[in-house]
mmCIF file of C-alpha atoms in Angstrom:
data_model
loop_
_atom_site.group_PDB
_atom_site.id
_atom_site.type_symbol
_atom_site.label_atom_id
_atom_site.label_comp_id
_atom_site.label_asym_id
_atom_site.label_seq_id
_atom_site.Cartn_x
_atom_site.Cartn_y
_atom_site.Cartn_z
ATOM 1 C CA MET A 1 0.046 0.166 -0.213
ATOM 2 C CA ALA A 2 2.456 2.276 1.099
ATOM 3 C CA MET A 3 4.316 1.996 -2.280
ATOM 4 C CA ILE A 4 1.126 2.460 -4.290
ATOM 5 C CA HIS A 5 0.702 5.540 -2.387
ATOM 6 C CA LYS A 6 4.019 6.626 -3.309
ATOM 7 C CA ALA A 7 3.983 6.186 -6.996
ATOM 8 C CA VAL A 8 0.868 7.648 -7.286
ATOM 9 C CA GLY A 9 2.254 10.862 -5.718
ATOM 10 C CA ASP A 10 5.535 10.510 -8.071
ATOM 11 C CA PRO A 11 5.171 12.350 -11.298
ATOM 12 C CA VAL A 12 6.974 9.426 -13.240
ATOM 13 C CA GLU A 13 5.856 6.612 -11.375
ATOM 14 C CA SER A 14 1.836 7.930 -11.360
ATOM 15 C CA LEU A 15 1.958 7.496 -15.214
ATOM 16 C CA THR A 16 2.999 4.207 -15.650
ATOM 17 C CA ASP A 17 0.247 1.235 -16.442
ATOM 18 C CA GLU A 18 1.606 -0.491 -13.493
ATOM 19 C CA THR A 19 0.761 2.215 -11.292
ATOM 20 C CA LEU A 20 -3.131 2.315 -12.739
ATOM 21 C CA LEU A 21 -3.380 -1.328 -12.707
ATOM 22 C CA ALA A 22 -2.560 -1.499 -8.721
ATOM 23 C CA VAL A 23 -5.220 1.247 -8.129
ATOM 24 C CA LEU A 24 -7.716 -0.842 -10.103
ATOM 25 C CA ILE A 25 -6.759 -3.910 -8.186
ATOM 26 C CA LEU A 26 -7.206 -2.168 -5.076
ATOM 27 C CA GLY A 27 -10.590 -1.163 -5.981
ATOM 28 C CA LEU A 28 -11.586 -4.323 -6.862
ATOM 29 C CA TYR A 29 -10.520 -5.623 -3.591
ATOM 30 C CA GLU A 30 -12.348 -2.838 -1.970
ATOM 31 C CA ARG A 31 -15.924 -3.930 -3.604
ATOM 32 C CA LEU A 32 -15.124 -7.480 -2.903
ATOM 33 C CA LYS A 33 -14.263 -6.934 0.792
ATOM 34 C CA ALA A 34 -17.466 -4.528 1.281
ATOM 35 C CA LYS A 35 -19.163 -7.341 -0.468
ATOM 36 C CA ALA A 36 -17.998 -9.912 2.173
ATOM 37 C CA VAL A 37 -18.766 -7.923 5.289
ATOM 38 C CA GLY A 38 -21.676 -6.240 4.157
ATOM 39 C CA SER A 39 -20.315 -2.716 4.823
ATOM 40 C CA ARG A 40 -20.767 0.364 2.721
ATOM 41 C CA LEU A 41 -18.848 0.976 -0.645
ATOM 42 C CA THR A 42 -16.242 3.406 -0.387
ATOM 43 C CA LEU A 43 -15.089 3.405 -4.063
ATOM 44 C CA ALA A 44 -12.533 5.670 -2.992
ATOM 45 C CA HIS A 45 -9.603 3.813 -5.410
ATOM 46 C CA ASP A 46 -12.345 3.496 -7.881
ATOM 47 C CA ALA A 47 -12.381 7.453 -7.961
ATOM 48 C CA GLY A 48 -8.342 7.382 -7.703
ATOM 49 C CA ALA A 49 -8.119 5.545 -11.386
ATOM 50 C CA VAL A 50 -10.577 7.703 -12.695
ATOM 51 C CA ALA A 51 -8.440 10.476 -11.353
ATOM 52 C CA LEU A 52 -4.681 8.762 -12.865
ATOM 53 C CA LEU A 53 -6.730 8.222 -15.930
ATOM 54 C CA LYS A 54 -7.086 12.244 -16.028
ATOM 55 C CA HIS A 55 -4.019 12.637 -15.223
ATOM 56 C CA ARG A 56 -2.180 10.723 -17.825
ATOM 57 C CA GLY A 57 -3.790 12.095 -20.494
ATOM 58 C CA LYS A 58 -5.649 10.933 -24.038
ATOM 59 C CA LYS A 59 -1.958 10.049 -24.944
ATOM 60 C CA LEU A 60 -0.850 7.861 -22.435
ATOM 61 C CA ASN A 61 -4.133 5.941 -22.331
ATOM 62 C CA THR A 62 -4.273 5.251 -25.676
ATOM 63 C CA ARG A 63 -0.126 4.088 -26.374
ATOM 64 C CA SER A 64 -0.356 0.752 -26.329
ATOM 65 C CA GLN A 65 -2.795 -2.409 -26.090
ATOM 66 C CA ALA A 66 -2.317 -2.281 -22.467
ATOM 67 C CA ALA A 67 -3.328 1.090 -21.375
ATOM 68 C CA ILE A 68 -6.343 0.913 -23.868
ATOM 69 C CA THR A 69 -7.327 -2.335 -21.579
ATOM 70 C CA LEU A 70 -6.850 -0.309 -18.835
ATOM 71 C CA THR A 71 -8.551 2.880 -20.013
ATOM 72 C CA GLN A 72 -11.681 0.792 -20.969
ATOM 73 C CA ALA A 73 -11.390 -0.884 -17.267
ATOM 74 C CA VAL A 74 -11.746 2.210 -15.580
ATOM 75 C CA HIS A 75 -14.849 3.305 -17.562
ATOM 76 C CA ALA A 76 -16.330 0.082 -17.172
ATOM 77 C CA GLN A 77 -16.202 0.606 -13.098
ATOM 78 C CA LEU A 78 -17.308 4.348 -13.657
ATOM 79 C CA VAL A 79 -20.526 2.889 -15.532
ATOM 80 C CA GLY A 80 -20.788 0.504 -12.656
ATOM 81 C CA HIS A 81 -20.646 3.017 -9.907
ATOM 82 C CA ALA A 82 -23.260 4.687 -11.358
ATOM 83 C CA PHE A 83 -25.562 2.133 -11.700
ATOM 84 C CA ASP A 84 -24.571 1.199 -8.108
ATOM 85 C CA THR A 85 -25.576 4.663 -7.013
ATOM 86 C CA SER A 86 -28.406 5.783 -8.996
ATOM 87 C CA THR A 87 -26.879 8.528 -10.275
ATOM 88 C CA ASP A 88 -25.136 9.318 -13.873
ATOM 89 C CA SER A 89 -21.501 10.452 -11.924
ATOM 90 C CA GLY A 90 -22.097 13.630 -13.606
ATOM 91 C CA GLU A 91 -19.386 15.275 -15.915
ATOM 92 C CA ASP A 92 -17.378 11.981 -15.251
ATOM 93 C CA LEU A 93 -20.269 9.818 -17.123
ATOM 94 C CA GLY A 94 -20.126 12.342 -20.000
ATOM 95 C CA ASP A 95 -16.323 12.633 -20.522
ATOM 96 C CA SER A 96 -16.820 8.240 -20.023
ATOM 97 C CA LEU A 97 -18.798 7.921 -22.907
ATOM 98 C CA GLU A 98 -16.957 10.616 -25.538
ATOM 99 C CA THR A 99 -13.502 8.855 -24.459
ATOM 100 C CA LEU A 100 -15.105 5.172 -25.261
ATOM 101 C CA VAL A 101 -16.422 6.165 -28.226
ATOM 102 C CA ASP A 102 -12.525 7.306 -29.190
ATOM 103 C CA LEU A 103 -11.160 3.929 -28.319
ATOM 104 C CA PRO A 104 -10.644 0.909 -30.590
ATOM 105 C CA GLN A 105 -13.471 -0.966 -29.635
ATOM 106 C CA ASN A 106 -14.153 -4.843 -28.703
ATOM 107 C CA THR A 107 -16.953 -6.709 -27.461
ATOM 108 C CA SER A 108 -16.881 -5.819 -24.016
ATOM 109 C CA SER A 109 -16.545 -2.402 -24.718
ATOM 110 C CA ARG A 110 -19.276 -1.839 -26.531
ATOM 111 C CA LEU A 111 -21.330 -3.387 -24.247
ATOM 112 C CA THR A 112 -20.094 -0.741 -21.847
ATOM 113 C CA VAL A 113 -20.919 2.231 -24.048
ATOM 114 C CA ILE A 114 -24.154 0.911 -24.217
ATOM 115 C CA SER A 115 -24.748 0.844 -20.503
ATOM 116 C CA VAL A 116 -23.535 4.691 -20.572
ATOM 117 C CA HIS A 117 -27.015 5.039 -22.325
ATOM 118 C CA LEU A 118 -28.967 2.717 -20.111
ATOM 119 C CA VAL A 119 -27.591 5.004 -16.841
ATOM 120 C CA HIS A 120 -28.907 8.055 -18.793
ATOM 121 C CA LEU A 121 -32.137 6.136 -19.495
ATOM 122 C CA ARG A 122 -32.542 4.753 -15.969
ATOM 123 C CA ARG A 123 -32.050 9.119 -14.910
ATOM 124 C CA ASP A 124 -34.672 9.961 -17.047
ATOM 125 C CA ALA A 125 -36.980 7.125 -15.727
ATOM 126 C CA ASP A 126 -36.791 8.094 -12.218
ATOM 127 C CA LEU A 127 -37.905 11.336 -13.225
ATOM 128 C CA ILE A 128 -40.830 10.931 -15.665
ATOM 129 C CA LEU A 129 -42.327 7.965 -13.892
ATOM 130 C CA ASN A 130 -42.037 9.284 -10.317
ATOM 131 C CA GLY A 131 -43.299 12.665 -11.146
ATOM 132 C CA GLU A 132 -46.689 13.923 -12.989
ATOM 133 C CA ALA A 133 -45.368 13.980 -16.642
ATOM 134 C CA SER A 134 -47.730 13.649 -19.589
ATOM 135 C CA ASP A 135 -48.708 10.692 -21.594
ATOM 136 C CA THR A 136 -46.415 11.932 -24.565
ATOM 137 C CA LYS A 137 -43.540 11.834 -22.247
ATOM 138 C CA ILE A 138 -43.766 8.413 -20.913
ATOM 139 C CA ILE A 139 -44.359 7.335 -24.549
ATOM 140 C CA GLU A 140 -41.323 8.691 -25.613
ATOM 141 C CA LEU A 141 -39.656 7.267 -23.023
ATOM 142 C CA LEU A 142 -40.681 3.853 -23.730
ATOM 143 C CA ASN A 143 -39.777 4.366 -27.227
ATOM 144 C CA GLN A 144 -36.302 5.207 -26.008
ATOM 145 C CA ALA A 145 -36.139 2.114 -23.880
ATOM 146 C CA THR A 146 -37.307 -0.231 -26.774
ATOM 147 C CA GLN A 147 -34.277 1.255 -29.188
ATOM 148 C CA LEU A 148 -32.116 0.517 -26.517
ATOM 149 C CA ASP A 149 -33.386 -3.025 -25.983
ATOM 150 C CA GLN A 150 -32.938 -3.384 -29.718
ATOM 151 C CA ILE A 151 -29.182 -2.302 -29.495
ATOM 152 C CA LEU A 152 -28.675 -4.921 -26.803
ATOM 153 C CA THR A 153 -30.261 -7.455 -28.782
ATOM 154 C CA ALA A 154 -27.908 -6.431 -31.581
ATOM 155 C CA TRP A 155 -24.994 -6.318 -29.718
ATOM 156 C CA ALA A 156 -25.410 -10.237 -28.854
ATOM 157 C CA ILE A 157 -26.139 -10.937 -31.782
ATOM 158 C CA SER A 158 -22.815 -9.588 -33.405
ATOM 159 C CA VAL A 159 -20.159 -11.476 -30.272
ATOM 160 C CA PRO A 160 -17.518 -13.423 -31.950
ATOM 161 C CA ARG A 161 -18.353 -17.202 -32.178
ATOM 162 C CA GLU A 162 -15.963 -18.372 -29.809
ATOM 163 C CA TRP A 163 -17.776 -16.268 -26.905
ATOM 164 C CA LYS A 164 -21.216 -18.442 -28.001
ATOM 165 C CA PHE A 165 -22.390 -20.371 -24.959
ATOM 166 C CA THR A 166 -23.309 -24.196 -25.316
ATOM 167 C CA ALA A 167 -25.837 -26.103 -23.177
ATOM 168 C CA THR A 168 -24.640 -29.633 -21.794
ATOM 169 C CA ASP A 169 -25.146 -32.820 -20.237
ATOM 170 C CA ASN A 170 -21.741 -33.088 -19.057
ATOM 171 C CA PHE A 171 -22.062 -31.976 -15.302
ATOM 172 C CA GLU A 172 -20.726 -35.077 -12.729
ATOM 173 C CA LEU A 173 -22.551 -34.450 -9.783
ATOM 174 C CA PRO A 174 -22.457 -36.145 -6.329
ATOM 175 C CA LYS A 175 -25.334 -38.964 -5.817
ATOM 176 C CA SER A 176 -25.702 -37.876 -2.053
ATOM 177 C CA VAL A 177 -26.955 -34.524 -3.201
ATOM 178 C CA PRO A 178 -30.201 -33.482 -4.453
ATOM 179 C CA ARG A 179 -29.833 -32.362 -8.465
ATOM 180 C CA GLU A 180 -31.639 -29.261 -7.773
ATOM 181 C CA THR A 181 -28.546 -28.210 -5.371
ATOM 182 C CA PHE A 182 -26.951 -27.015 -8.494
ATOM 183 C CA ILE A 183 -29.051 -26.818 -11.481
ATOM 184 C CA TYR A 184 -32.350 -25.137 -12.098
ATOM 185 C CA LYS A 185 -34.454 -26.618 -14.512
ATOM 186 C CA ASP A 186 -32.121 -29.191 -15.912
ATOM 187 C CA ARG A 187 -30.094 -26.745 -17.643
ATOM 188 C CA VAL A 188 -26.574 -26.332 -17.641
ATOM 189 C CA ASP A 189 -24.381 -23.670 -20.217
ATOM 190 C CA VAL A 190 -20.526 -23.650 -20.711
ATOM 191 C CA TYR A 191 -18.892 -20.782 -22.122
ATOM 192 C CA GLU A 192 -15.483 -19.763 -23.413
ATOM 193 C CA ASP A 193 -14.163 -18.568 -19.570
ATOM 194 C CA LEU A 194 -15.163 -16.842 -16.573
ATOM 195 C CA VAL A 195 -14.786 -13.442 -18.389
ATOM 196 C CA VAL A 196 -17.136 -13.745 -21.036
ATOM 197 C CA ALA A 197 -19.795 -15.658 -18.829
ATOM 198 C CA SER A 198 -19.209 -12.290 -16.679
ATOM 199 C CA ILE A 199 -19.775 -10.364 -19.837
ATOM 200 C CA TRP A 200 -22.768 -12.455 -20.861
ATOM 201 C CA ASN A 201 -24.331 -11.542 -17.669
ATOM 202 C CA SER A 202 -23.977 -7.866 -17.436
ATOM 203 C CA TYR A 203 -25.671 -8.025 -20.809
ATOM 204 C CA ARG A 204 -28.561 -9.758 -19.269
ATOM 205 C CA VAL A 205 -28.895 -7.728 -16.508
ATOM 206 C CA ASN A 206 -28.890 -4.554 -18.654
ATOM 207 C CA ARG A 207 -31.616 -5.988 -20.560
ATOM 208 C CA ILE A 208 -33.646 -6.834 -17.721
ATOM 209 C CA ARG A 209 -32.880 -3.101 -16.542
ATOM 210 C CA VAL A 210 -34.395 -1.721 -19.572
ATOM 211 C CA LEU A 211 -37.092 -4.274 -20.219
ATOM 212 C CA SER A 212 -38.458 -2.995 -16.550
ATOM 213 C CA ILE A 213 -38.244 0.564 -17.976
ATOM 214 C CA VAL A 214 -40.232 -0.804 -20.872
ATOM 215 C CA CYS A 215 -43.026 -2.137 -18.463
ATOM 216 C CA ASP A 216 -42.982 0.622 -15.911
ATOM 217 C CA CYS A 217 -43.885 2.952 -18.746
ATOM 218 C CA ILE A 218 -46.558 0.671 -19.940
ATOM 219 C CA ASP A 219 -48.062 0.571 -16.525
ATOM 220 C CA ALA A 220 -47.853 4.511 -16.067
ATOM 221 C CA LEU A 221 -49.954 4.910 -19.193
ATOM 222 C CA PRO A 222 -53.809 5.216 -18.685
ATOM 223 C CA PRO A 223 -56.093 1.741 -18.210
ATOM 224 C CA LEU A 224 -56.851 -0.323 -20.658
ATOM 225 C CA PRO A 225 -53.479 -0.039 -22.690
ATOM 226 C CA THR A 226 -53.895 -0.729 -26.514
ATOM 227 C CA THR A 227 -53.436 -4.441 -27.746
ATOM 228 C CA LEU A 228 -49.924 -3.848 -29.420
ATOM 229 C CA LEU A 229 -48.846 -2.039 -25.513
ATOM 230 C CA LYS A 230 -50.110 -5.050 -23.837
ATOM 231 C CA SER A 231 -48.456 -7.230 -26.633
ATOM 232 C CA ARG A 232 -45.301 -5.749 -26.020
ATOM 233 C CA ARG A 233 -45.402 -5.825 -21.955
ATOM 234 C CA GLU A 234 -46.021 -9.558 -22.495
ATOM 235 C CA LEU A 235 -42.990 -10.311 -24.816
ATOM 236 C CA ALA A 236 -41.424 -7.918 -22.315
ATOM 237 C CA TYR A 237 -42.298 -10.414 -19.197
ATOM 238 C CA VAL A 238 -41.325 -13.479 -21.466
ATOM 239 C CA THR A 239 -38.358 -12.120 -22.370
ATOM 240 C CA MET A 240 -36.800 -11.201 -18.901
ATOM 241 C CA GLN A 241 -38.015 -15.079 -18.069
ATOM 242 C CA LYS A 242 -35.268 -15.949 -20.549
ATOM 243 C CA LEU A 243 -32.997 -13.608 -19.331
ATOM 244 C CA ALA A 244 -33.344 -15.084 -16.215
ATOM 245 C CA ASP A 245 -33.097 -18.550 -17.202
ATOM 246 C CA ASP A 246 -29.892 -18.027 -18.853
ATOM 247 C CA ILE A 247 -28.321 -16.407 -15.877
ATOM 248 C CA CYS A 248 -29.519 -19.364 -13.857
ATOM 249 C CA ALA A 249 -27.773 -21.764 -16.367
ATOM 250 C CA SER A 250 -24.730 -19.979 -15.775
ATOM 251 C CA VAL A 251 -24.565 -20.627 -12.416
ATOM 252 C CA PRO A 252 -22.639 -23.935 -12.504
ATOM 253 C CA PHE A 253 -20.157 -22.944 -14.770
ATOM 254 C CA PHE A 254 -18.960 -20.521 -12.112
ATOM 255 C CA LEU A 255 -19.468 -22.780 -8.618
ATOM 256 C CA GLY A 256 -19.601 -25.904 -10.159
ATOM 257 C CA THR A 257 -20.695 -28.372 -7.265
ATOM 258 C CA LYS A 258 -18.422 -26.643 -4.838
ATOM 259 C CA MET A 259 -20.224 -26.829 -1.229
ATOM 260 C CA CYS A 260 -17.495 -26.319 1.619
ATOM 261 C CA ALA A 261 -15.879 -22.682 2.090
ATOM 262 C CA GLY A 262 -12.520 -21.915 1.058
ATOM 263 C CA THR A 263 -11.212 -20.541 -1.989
ATOM 264 C CA ASP A 264 -8.546 -23.486 -3.429
ATOM 265 C CA ASP A 265 -9.236 -25.696 -6.165
ATOM 266 C CA LYS A 266 -10.516 -29.009 -4.449
ATOM 267 C CA PRO A 267 -10.290 -31.605 -7.012
ATOM 268 C CA SER A 268 -13.608 -33.267 -5.561
ATOM 269 C CA VAL A 269 -15.768 -30.703 -7.216
ATOM 270 C CA GLU A 270 -16.975 -30.707 -10.503
ATOM 271 C CA TYR A 271 -17.539 -28.099 -13.425
ATOM 272 C CA PRO A 272 -19.631 -28.217 -16.340
ATOM 273 C CA TYR A 273 -17.628 -29.319 -19.908
ATOM 274 C CA THR A 274 -18.756 -29.819 -23.609
ATOM 275 C CA THR A 275 -16.105 -32.097 -24.605
ATOM 276 C CA SER A 276 -12.995 -32.479 -22.128
ATOM 277 C CA LYS A 277 -13.290 -30.980 -18.593
ATOM 278 C CA PRO A 278 -11.962 -27.768 -17.591
ATOM 279 C CA ASN A 279 -8.288 -27.478 -17.253
ATOM 280 C CA LYS A 280 -6.504 -26.034 -13.929
ATOM 281 C CA ALA A 281 -6.907 -22.312 -15.031
ATOM 282 C CA HIS A 282 -10.628 -22.645 -15.039
ATOM 283 C CA ARG A 283 -10.870 -24.848 -12.179
ATOM 284 C CA ARG A 284 -8.505 -22.030 -9.959
ATOM 285 C CA SER A 285 -10.099 -19.076 -11.173
ATOM 286 C CA ALA A 286 -13.688 -20.420 -10.210
ATOM 287 C CA ALA A 287 -12.756 -21.624 -6.795
ATOM 288 C CA GLY A 288 -11.402 -18.430 -5.648
ATOM 289 C CA ALA A 289 -13.964 -15.944 -7.551
ATOM 290 C CA GLY A 290 -16.592 -17.718 -9.408
ATOM 291 C CA GLY A 291 -19.314 -16.898 -7.011
ATOM 292 C CA TYR A 292 -18.209 -13.252 -6.521
ATOM 293 C CA ASN A 293 -18.947 -12.996 -10.158
ATOM 294 C CA LEU A 294 -22.806 -14.000 -9.510
ATOM 295 C CA ILE A 295 -22.651 -11.027 -6.837
ATOM 296 C CA GLU A 296 -20.467 -8.105 -7.943
ATOM 297 C CA PRO A 297 -21.523 -4.961 -6.772
ATOM 298 C CA PHE A 298 -21.966 -3.359 -9.843
ATOM 299 C CA HIS A 299 -24.139 -5.945 -11.957
ATOM 300 C CA GLU A 300 -25.343 -8.660 -9.184
ATOM 301 C CA PRO A 301 -26.826 -10.752 -11.921
ATOM 302 C CA LEU A 302 -28.569 -12.883 -9.236
ATOM 303 C CA LYS A 303 -29.960 -10.361 -7.440
ATOM 304 C CA SER A 304 -31.382 -8.728 -10.755
ATOM 305 C CA VAL A 305 -33.539 -11.374 -11.318
ATOM 306 C CA LEU A 306 -35.058 -11.393 -7.863
ATOM 307 C CA GLY A 307 -36.234 -8.076 -9.026
ATOM 308 C CA ILE A 308 -38.574 -9.505 -11.995
ATOM 309 C CA SER A 309 -41.868 -9.177 -11.009
ATOM 310 C CA SER A 310 -43.400 -12.091 -13.174
ATOM 311 C CA LEU A 311 -40.624 -14.711 -12.395
ATOM 312 C CA ARG A 312 -41.830 -18.378 -12.834
ATOM 313 C CA ALA A 313 -42.995 -20.158 -9.462
ATOM 314 C CA GLY A 314 -40.204 -21.346 -7.491
ATOM 315 C CA GLN A 315 -37.253 -19.693 -9.365
ATOM 316 C CA LYS A 316 -36.815 -17.166 -6.621
ATOM 317 C CA GLU A 317 -36.663 -19.618 -4.153
ATOM 318 C CA TRP A 318 -33.674 -21.240 -6.141
ATOM 319 C CA ILE A 319 -32.109 -18.447 -6.670
ATOM 320 C CA LEU A 320 -32.125 -17.290 -2.455
ATOM 321 C CA GLY A 321 -30.648 -20.832 -2.115
ATOM 322 C CA GLN A 322 -27.815 -19.997 -4.524
ATOM 323 C CA LEU A 323 -27.271 -16.517 -2.877
ATOM 324 C CA ALA A 324 -27.028 -18.514 0.610
ATOM 325 C CA ARG A 325 -24.975 -21.018 -0.710
ATOM 326 C CA ILE A 326 -22.318 -18.253 -2.412
ATOM 327 C CA GLY A 327 -22.189 -16.523 1.171
ATOM 328 C CA HIS A 328 -21.398 -19.920 2.965
ATOM 329 C CA LEU A 329 -18.680 -20.561 0.539
ATOM 330 C CA TYR A 330 -16.819 -17.396 0.819
ATOM 331 C CA SER A 331 -17.418 -17.272 4.871
ATOM 332 C CA MET A 332 -19.646 -14.345 4.343
ATOM 333 C CA GLU A 333 -21.027 -12.202 7.619
ATOM 334 C CA PRO A 334 -24.707 -12.883 8.064
ATOM 335 C CA SER A 335 -25.429 -9.320 7.674
ATOM 336 C CA ALA A 336 -24.020 -9.420 4.271
ATOM 337 C CA ILE A 337 -25.512 -12.957 3.087
ATOM 338 C CA SER A 338 -28.701 -10.870 4.121
ATOM 339 C CA ALA A 339 -27.909 -8.121 2.095
ATOM 340 C CA LEU A 340 -27.289 -10.334 -0.887
ATOM 341 C CA SER A 341 -30.941 -11.213 -1.488
ATOM 342 C CA SER A 342 -32.408 -7.655 -0.134
ATOM 343 C CA ALA A 343 -34.094 -5.590 -3.089
#
């Protein structure tokens, strides 16, 4: 910590990728620790990463692929913070969108750019739907949400072939434990790696947020909406259920059959696979941080599913069971485990 603090204050070291990476890692640790003990997020190191980015300037932030990746990571955290605090982070988020658009885009960063627009949409929704807005304003918001959902759908269609997830039956379960302890509705999906799986879940959370706004807009319009609006609401409910099922189907990829607390890779723990069993890298990553990917403060895929009012009967209980399991696996404080499922 002392070395990082010294580097941040040094006119030369503060410009290096290593210093920015160190501050980003501290920000990740800060979020994970807050989640484990149920404390409030301070986000001091995330704010420090944004300050370093501004200090470095555009030239240093785009001088190499590594620098670009770090820059994209900082902006992704900034967008996540805006979701977590229900604010648009003011000038920082506006600068973030401008910077991200100027950078070379990859699949992940394109989703971050879309997420910036979602932050603004949610801010507008809070103002319009919680006030006395005219029907015209509500319909405008509905159209904006529908357009953003179409953009998210296009993102999912455009992902690289290796990013496609695959359903599998290759998942060896312990005979002494009920199957539903690990699997929801007999569906298990396998991904390229944990990072890709997490990005897919971020996409799903974003779509759930957008579709929730669509439903809220339709519900805010006068009674007996048109048949078209009723159909749009029903389609939104069906889509959110599918997204919820996709998130649930990703849980075995993150957690495997792990039941005992600890972050070490135990040989007895099995993970789903397609043609060959997962390699050591996946096992180590899943054992150490797989569960955290499902409760990460800025997206919280499992918790996001709990917010769907039209969820299939029994699914909420299964998700609550998985959240309790994650709390046990990472030896979280009781208050933190309770917070995992709080609305």
